[in-house]
Amino acid sequence: QGDPGETQFFVSLEDRLMRVFASDRIKGLMGRFGIAEDEHIENRMITRAIESAQRKIEGLNFDARKRILDFDNVLDHQRKTIYAQRRAVLTGDSKAIMQELSRIMDGAREDVIASIEKRREELGDEAFYTGARTVILETIDVLWIEHLEVMDHLRSSVNLRAYGQRDPLTEYKKEGVRLFTELQESIEEDVLKSLTSLQSENIAVSGFGPVVAEHQDPAQLTVANANGSSGGSGGTGGGRASGQPQRPSGKTFGRNEKVTLVKDGEELEVKYKKADQYFKQGWQIKNN
């Protein structure tokens, strides 16, 4: 250990590195010299060819890593924006919540603003701001997860645009800005719709989550919360105000889990996150 030593690498002219990047002239030259295939070759020209091939492949790998980083920087900027917005709501006091609500309500219809102000007066400031905090956080979490799925799909498909002589990275940035703008608009729209139907029994003044009333089944409350979260993806934004669907007691469903709905003898299979619109029409989850 610690003694000076040396490392010797063995490379075949049939290796992929040499076949792709090294000149076929070298292999032909070795054949004209009559060198056997299993003979050890030491030649300065061979060494230079190997070093040149290594530099080329390292340059390609560097470009590939740089390209991946450029794509990730687009999503990283969006991630920092959403996380900062979420952190301000999560750790802020009632004043911070009020500022966020003022930003969201800026430009909203007068009837929506009047409805929200009416809910605040009925519930009281403390209960209203606690409920608003929960609504904003839930909406951001649900829609941000769906936005990541959309961006991942865009990332895997945008390379096809290179066939149309368009730069995939530029297209990714352009589409990313559009999708992120739509995400912010969806968050604001769903928050406004949810606040207009905010109920006191779904607010825990001492915390951020809903309380379980004594007369209410916890399983049913879980469904109501899941429906409220799914309002953002369905485009209705009114999931929290809808009635609680009937379902097997104690059973929970994932957002992307398929459920069977029944109504007047008819059956329909949909993903649970899209079931809220059918609950409003009188459909119920089939009890298996």
GROMACS .gro file of C-alpha atoms in nm:
model
  288
    1GLN     CA    1   0.000   0.000   0.000
    2GLY     CA    2   0.129   0.342  -0.098
    3ASP     CA    3   0.394   0.203  -0.332
    4PRO     CA    4   0.405   0.363  -0.676
    5GLY     CA    5   0.223   0.157  -0.934
    6GLU     CA    6   0.068   0.175  -1.276
    7THR     CA    7  -0.262   0.093  -1.444
    8GLN     CA    8  -0.290  -0.076  -1.780
    9PHE     CA    9  -0.610  -0.070  -1.986
   10PHE     CA   10  -0.696  -0.321  -2.254
   11VAL     CA   11  -0.912  -0.205  -2.544
   12SER     CA   12  -1.031  -0.411  -2.838
   13LEU     CA   13  -1.071  -0.265  -3.183
   14GLU     CA   14  -1.413  -0.439  -3.181
   15ASP     CA   15  -1.528  -0.238  -2.877
   16ARG     CA   16  -1.823  -0.009  -2.942
   17LEU     CA   17  -1.613   0.294  -2.850
   18MET     CA   18  -1.357   0.215  -3.117
   19ARG     CA   19  -1.609   0.106  -3.380
   20VAL     CA   20  -1.809   0.428  -3.348
   21PHE     CA   21  -1.540   0.691  -3.295
   22ALA     CA   22  -1.212   0.544  -3.416
   23SER     CA   23  -1.127   0.527  -3.783
   24ASP     CA   24  -1.175   0.201  -3.970
   25ARG     CA   25  -0.842   0.278  -4.127
   26ILE     CA   26  -0.667   0.161  -3.810
   27LYS     CA   27  -0.834  -0.178  -3.819
   28GLY     CA   28  -0.753  -0.212  -4.188
   29LEU     CA   29  -0.392  -0.114  -4.124
   30MET     CA   30  -0.356  -0.380  -3.858
   31GLY     CA   31  -0.493  -0.633  -4.108
   32ARG     CA   32  -0.244  -0.535  -4.378
   33PHE     CA   33   0.039  -0.578  -4.128
   34GLY     CA   34  -0.074  -0.933  -4.073
   35ILE     CA   35  -0.111  -0.891  -3.696
   36ALA     CA   36  -0.306  -1.177  -3.541
   37GLU     CA   37  -0.641  -1.099  -3.377
   38ASP     CA   38  -0.527  -1.223  -3.035
   39GLU     CA   39  -0.189  -1.045  -3.045
   40HIS     CA   40  -0.112  -0.764  -2.802
   41ILE     CA   41  -0.081  -0.435  -2.999
   42GLU     CA   42   0.121  -0.142  -2.866
   43ASN     CA   43   0.139   0.149  -3.104
   44ARG     CA   44   0.138   0.526  -3.058
   45MET     CA   45  -0.114   0.571  -3.339
   46ILE     CA   46  -0.352   0.330  -3.165
   47THR     CA   47  -0.308   0.516  -2.837
   48ARG     CA   48  -0.389   0.849  -3.000
   49ALA     CA   49  -0.697   0.701  -3.166
   50ILE     CA   50  -0.823   0.571  -2.832
   51GLU     CA   51  -0.763   0.903  -2.659
   52SER     CA   52  -0.946   1.086  -2.938
   53ALA     CA   53  -1.242   0.848  -2.911
   54GLN     CA   54  -1.253   0.896  -2.533
   55ARG     CA   55  -1.255   1.274  -2.568
   56LYS     CA   56  -1.544   1.254  -2.814
   57ILE     CA   57  -1.759   1.028  -2.596
   58GLU     CA   58  -1.687   1.239  -2.285
   59GLY     CA   59  -1.791   1.549  -2.478
   60LEU     CA   60  -2.117   1.383  -2.579
   61ASN     CA   61  -2.186   1.277  -2.221
   62PHE     CA   62  -2.116   1.631  -2.100
   63ASP     CA   63  -2.358   1.775  -2.355
   64ALA     CA   64  -2.622   1.521  -2.251
   65ARG     CA   65  -2.585   1.612  -1.882
   66LYS     CA   66  -2.597   1.983  -1.964
   67ARG     CA   67  -2.912   1.928  -2.170
   68ILE     CA   68  -3.082   1.746  -1.883
   69LEU     CA   69  -2.988   2.030  -1.647
   70ASP     CA   70  -3.133   2.288  -1.886
   71PHE     CA   71  -3.464   2.103  -1.889
   72ASP     CA   72  -3.460   2.064  -1.511
   73ASN     CA   73  -3.396   2.436  -1.461
   74VAL     CA   74  -3.731   2.514  -1.625
   75LEU     CA   75  -3.920   2.300  -1.374
   76ASP     CA   76  -3.695   2.408  -1.086
   77HIS     CA   77  -3.799   2.771  -1.135
   78GLN     CA   78  -4.165   2.670  -1.120
   79ARG     CA   79  -4.097   2.453  -0.814
   80LYS     CA   80  -3.937   2.740  -0.623
   81THR     CA   81  -4.231   2.967  -0.705
   82ILE     CA   82  -4.491   2.716  -0.584
   83TYR     CA   83  -4.293   2.621  -0.273
   84ALA     CA   84  -4.248   2.986  -0.177
   85GLN     CA   85  -4.620   3.045  -0.222
   86ARG     CA   86  -4.707   2.737  -0.018
   87ARG     CA   87  -4.455   2.815   0.257
   88ALA     CA   88  -4.594   3.165   0.297
   89VAL     CA   89  -4.943   3.024   0.351
   90LEU     CA   90  -4.829   2.738   0.574
   91THR     CA   91  -4.613   2.942   0.812
   92GLY     CA   92  -4.782   3.281   0.787
   93ASP     CA   93  -5.028   3.435   1.029
   94SER     CA   94  -5.375   3.565   0.953
   95LYS     CA   95  -5.223   3.877   0.797
   96ALA     CA   96  -5.026   3.664   0.550
   97ILE     CA   97  -5.340   3.465   0.467
   98MET     CA   98  -5.530   3.790   0.412
   99GLN     CA   99  -5.262   3.915   0.174
  100GLU     CA  100  -5.269   3.590  -0.022
  101LEU     CA  101  -5.649   3.602  -0.043
  102SER     CA  102  -5.634   3.964  -0.158
  103ARG     CA  103  -5.399   3.860  -0.437
  104ILE     CA  104  -5.625   3.569  -0.537
  105MET     CA  105  -5.942   3.779  -0.526
  106ASP     CA  106  -5.786   4.058  -0.732
  107GLY     CA  107  -5.986   4.069  -1.053
  108ALA     CA  108  -6.251   3.823  -0.932
  109ARG     CA  109  -6.619   3.886  -0.996
  110GLU     CA  110  -6.795   4.110  -0.747
  111ASP     CA  111  -7.054   3.845  -0.658
  112VAL     CA  112  -6.776   3.598  -0.572
  113ILE     CA  113  -6.598   3.852  -0.353
  114ALA     CA  114  -6.926   3.942  -0.181
  115SER     CA  115  -6.997   3.573  -0.116
  116ILE     CA  116  -6.653   3.519   0.037
  117GLU     CA  117  -6.688   3.826   0.258
  118LYS     CA  118  -7.025   3.696   0.373
  119ARG     CA  119  -6.868   3.362   0.466
  120ARG     CA  120  -6.597   3.546   0.664
  121GLU     CA  121  -6.855   3.743   0.859
  122GLU     CA  122  -7.058   3.431   0.935
  123LEU     CA  123  -6.762   3.218   1.042
  124GLY     CA  124  -6.551   3.483   1.212
  125ASP     CA  125  -6.198   3.586   1.121
  126GLU     CA  126  -6.015   3.309   1.308
  127ALA     CA  127  -6.224   3.023   1.169
  128PHE     CA  128  -6.234   3.173   0.821
  129TYR     CA  129  -5.859   3.222   0.792
  130THR     CA  130  -5.795   2.871   0.928
  131GLY     CA  131  -6.032   2.729   0.669
  132ALA     CA  132  -5.879   2.945   0.396
  133ARG     CA  133  -5.532   2.818   0.487
  134THR     CA  134  -5.651   2.457   0.452
  135VAL     CA  135  -5.828   2.526   0.123
  136ILE     CA  136  -5.525   2.699  -0.032
  137LEU     CA  137  -5.281   2.428   0.077
  138GLU     CA  138  -5.504   2.144  -0.043
  139THR     CA  139  -5.561   2.311  -0.378
  140ILE     CA  140  -5.192   2.383  -0.434
  141ASP     CA  141  -5.090   2.028  -0.341
  142VAL     CA  142  -5.343   1.855  -0.567
  143LEU     CA  143  -5.294   2.075  -0.872
  144TRP     CA  144  -4.913   2.085  -0.836
  145ILE     CA  145  -4.894   1.703  -0.842
  146GLU     CA  146  -5.105   1.694  -1.156
  147HIS     CA  147  -4.890   1.970  -1.309
  148LEU     CA  148  -4.577   1.760  -1.250
  149GLU     CA  149  -4.738   1.470  -1.436
  150VAL     CA  150  -4.822   1.697  -1.728
  151MET     CA  151  -4.469   1.840  -1.738
  152ASP     CA  152  -4.320   1.490  -1.729
  153HIS     CA  153  -4.536   1.390  -2.025
  154LEU     CA  154  -4.433   1.709  -2.207
  155ARG     CA  155  -4.066   1.634  -2.139
  156SER     CA  156  -4.093   1.289  -2.296
  157SER     CA  157  -4.281   1.409  -2.604
  158VAL     CA  158  -4.122   1.745  -2.684
  159ASN     CA  159  -3.818   1.584  -2.850
  160LEU     CA  160  -4.040   1.481  -3.141
  161ARG     CA  161  -4.068   1.848  -3.236
  162ALA     CA  162  -3.707   1.837  -3.350
  163TYR     CA  163  -3.839   1.669  -3.666
  164GLY     CA  164  -4.016   1.996  -3.739
  165GLN     CA  165  -3.688   2.191  -3.714
  166ARG     CA  166  -3.782   2.328  -3.371
  167ASP     CA  167  -3.555   2.324  -3.068
  168PRO     CA  168  -3.702   2.087  -2.802
  169LEU     CA  169  -3.566   2.296  -2.514
  170THR     CA  170  -3.721   2.617  -2.649
  171GLU     CA  171  -4.051   2.437  -2.703
  172TYR     CA  172  -4.035   2.295  -2.351
  173LYS     CA  173  -3.978   2.639  -2.201
  174LYS     CA  174  -4.262   2.790  -2.405
  175GLU     CA  175  -4.510   2.515  -2.316
  176GLY     CA  176  -4.390   2.516  -1.955
  177VAL     CA  177  -4.471   2.885  -1.916
  178ARG     CA  178  -4.818   2.832  -2.062
  179LEU     CA  179  -4.891   2.532  -1.839
  180PHE     CA  180  -4.763   2.709  -1.529
  181THR     CA  181  -4.983   3.010  -1.602
  182GLU     CA  182  -5.281   2.777  -1.635
  183LEU     CA  183  -5.181   2.613  -1.305
  184GLN     CA  184  -5.185   2.946  -1.122
  185GLU     CA  185  -5.521   3.037  -1.273
  186SER     CA  186  -5.666   2.698  -1.176
  187ILE     CA  187  -5.541   2.739  -0.818
  188GLU     CA  188  -5.701   3.081  -0.786
  189GLU     CA  189  -6.027   2.968  -0.946
  190ASP     CA  190  -6.061   2.657  -0.727
  191VAL     CA  191  -5.973   2.846  -0.409
  192LEU     CA  192  -6.240   3.107  -0.480
  193LYS     CA  193  -6.506   2.846  -0.552
  194SER     CA  194  -6.416   2.650  -0.239
  195LEU     CA  195  -6.421   2.956  -0.013
  196THR     CA  196  -6.771   3.052  -0.124
  197SER     CA  197  -6.898   2.721   0.016
  198LEU     CA  198  -6.677   2.698   0.325
  199GLN     CA  199  -6.865   2.539   0.615
  200SER     CA  200  -6.794   2.583   0.986
  201GLU     CA  201  -6.826   2.211   1.062
  202ASN     CA  202  -6.533   2.140   0.828
  203ILE     CA  203  -6.297   2.378   1.006
  204ALA     CA  204  -6.077   2.299   1.304
  205VAL     CA  205  -5.998   2.633   1.465
  206SER     CA  206  -5.706   2.487   1.658
  207GLY     CA  207  -5.542   2.325   1.355
  208PHE     CA  208  -5.533   2.303   0.978
  209GLY     CA  209  -5.751   1.998   0.915
  210PRO     CA  210  -6.124   1.928   0.939
  211VAL     CA  211  -6.270   1.802   1.265
  212VAL     CA  212  -6.480   1.486   1.291
  213ALA     CA  213  -6.821   1.570   1.428
  214GLU     CA  214  -6.973   1.329   1.677
  215HIS     CA  215  -7.262   1.245   1.444
  216GLN     CA  216  -7.040   1.203   1.138
  217ASP     CA  217  -6.871   0.883   1.023
  218PRO     CA  218  -6.494   0.942   0.981
  219ALA     CA  219  -6.502   0.737   0.661
  220GLN     CA  220  -6.767   0.968   0.515
  221LEU     CA  221  -6.558   1.270   0.612
  222THR     CA  222  -6.261   1.120   0.426
  223VAL     CA  223  -6.472   1.097   0.113
  224ALA     CA  224  -6.583   1.459   0.147
  225ASN     CA  225  -6.221   1.574   0.179
  226ALA     CA  226  -6.114   1.365  -0.120
  227ASN     CA  227  -6.397   1.508  -0.326
  228GLY     CA  228  -6.292   1.858  -0.229
  229SER     CA  229  -5.939   1.788  -0.344
  230SER     CA  230  -6.054   1.639  -0.671
  231GLY     CA  231  -6.245   1.954  -0.758
  232GLY     CA  232  -5.927   2.110  -0.896
  233SER     CA  233  -5.858   1.834  -1.145
  234GLY     CA  234  -6.214   1.803  -1.264
  235GLY     CA  235  -6.238   2.174  -1.343
  236THR     CA  236  -6.546   2.222  -1.125
  237GLY     CA  237  -6.374   2.344  -0.813
  238GLY     CA  238  -6.693   2.285  -0.615
  239GLY     CA  239  -6.615   1.942  -0.470
  240ARG     CA  240  -6.617   2.066  -0.112
  241ALA     CA  241  -6.971   2.193  -0.145
  242SER     CA  242  -7.115   1.873  -0.291
  243GLY     CA  243  -7.300   1.609  -0.092
  244GLN     CA  244  -7.112   1.318   0.054
  245PRO     CA  245  -7.132   1.007  -0.166
  246GLN     CA  246  -7.244   0.677  -0.026
  247ARG     CA  247  -6.975   0.413  -0.018
  248PRO     CA  248  -6.875   0.103   0.181
  249SER     CA  249  -6.800   0.210   0.539
  250GLY     CA  250  -6.430   0.230   0.618
  251LYS     CA  251  -6.313   0.189   0.256
  252THR     CA  252  -6.079   0.448   0.107
  253PHE     CA  253  -6.003   0.520  -0.257
  254GLY     CA  254  -5.696   0.660  -0.429
  255ARG     CA  255  -5.743   0.953  -0.664
  256ASN     CA  256  -5.654   0.742  -0.969
  257GLU     CA  257  -5.830   0.428  -0.849
  258LYS     CA  258  -6.123   0.321  -1.065
  259VAL     CA  259  -6.462   0.292  -0.895
  260THR     CA  260  -6.797   0.163  -1.017
  261LEU     CA  261  -7.089   0.405  -0.991
  262VAL     CA  262  -7.454   0.303  -1.004
  263LYS     CA  263  -7.772   0.498  -1.075
  264ASP     CA  264  -8.117   0.362  -1.162
  265GLY     CA  265  -7.969   0.024  -1.252
  266GLU     CA  266  -7.695   0.171  -1.474
  267GLU     CA  267  -7.325   0.122  -1.396
  268LEU     CA  268  -7.033   0.344  -1.488
  269GLU     CA  269  -6.660   0.298  -1.420
  270VAL     CA  270  -6.453   0.615  -1.370
  271LYS     CA  271  -6.147   0.728  -1.179
  272TYR     CA  272  -6.230   0.842  -0.827
  273LYS     CA  273  -6.088   1.190  -0.883
  274LYS     CA  274  -6.347   1.243  -1.160
  275ALA     CA  275  -6.639   1.094  -0.971
  276ASP     CA  276  -6.747   1.417  -0.797
  277GLN     CA  277  -6.938   1.546  -1.100
  278TYR     CA  278  -7.136   1.221  -1.108
  279PHE     CA  279  -7.213   1.238  -0.735
  280LYS     CA  280  -7.393   1.567  -0.800
  281GLN     CA  281  -7.610   1.389  -1.056
  282GLY     CA  282  -7.718   1.124  -0.805
  283TRP     CA  283  -7.468   0.849  -0.885
  284GLN     CA  284  -7.342   0.638  -0.593
  285ILE     CA  285  -7.041   0.415  -0.546
  286LYS     CA  286  -7.136   0.052  -0.590
  287ASN     CA  287  -7.114  -0.147  -0.269
  288ASN     CA  288  -6.925  -0.465  -0.344
   0.00000   0.00000   0.00000
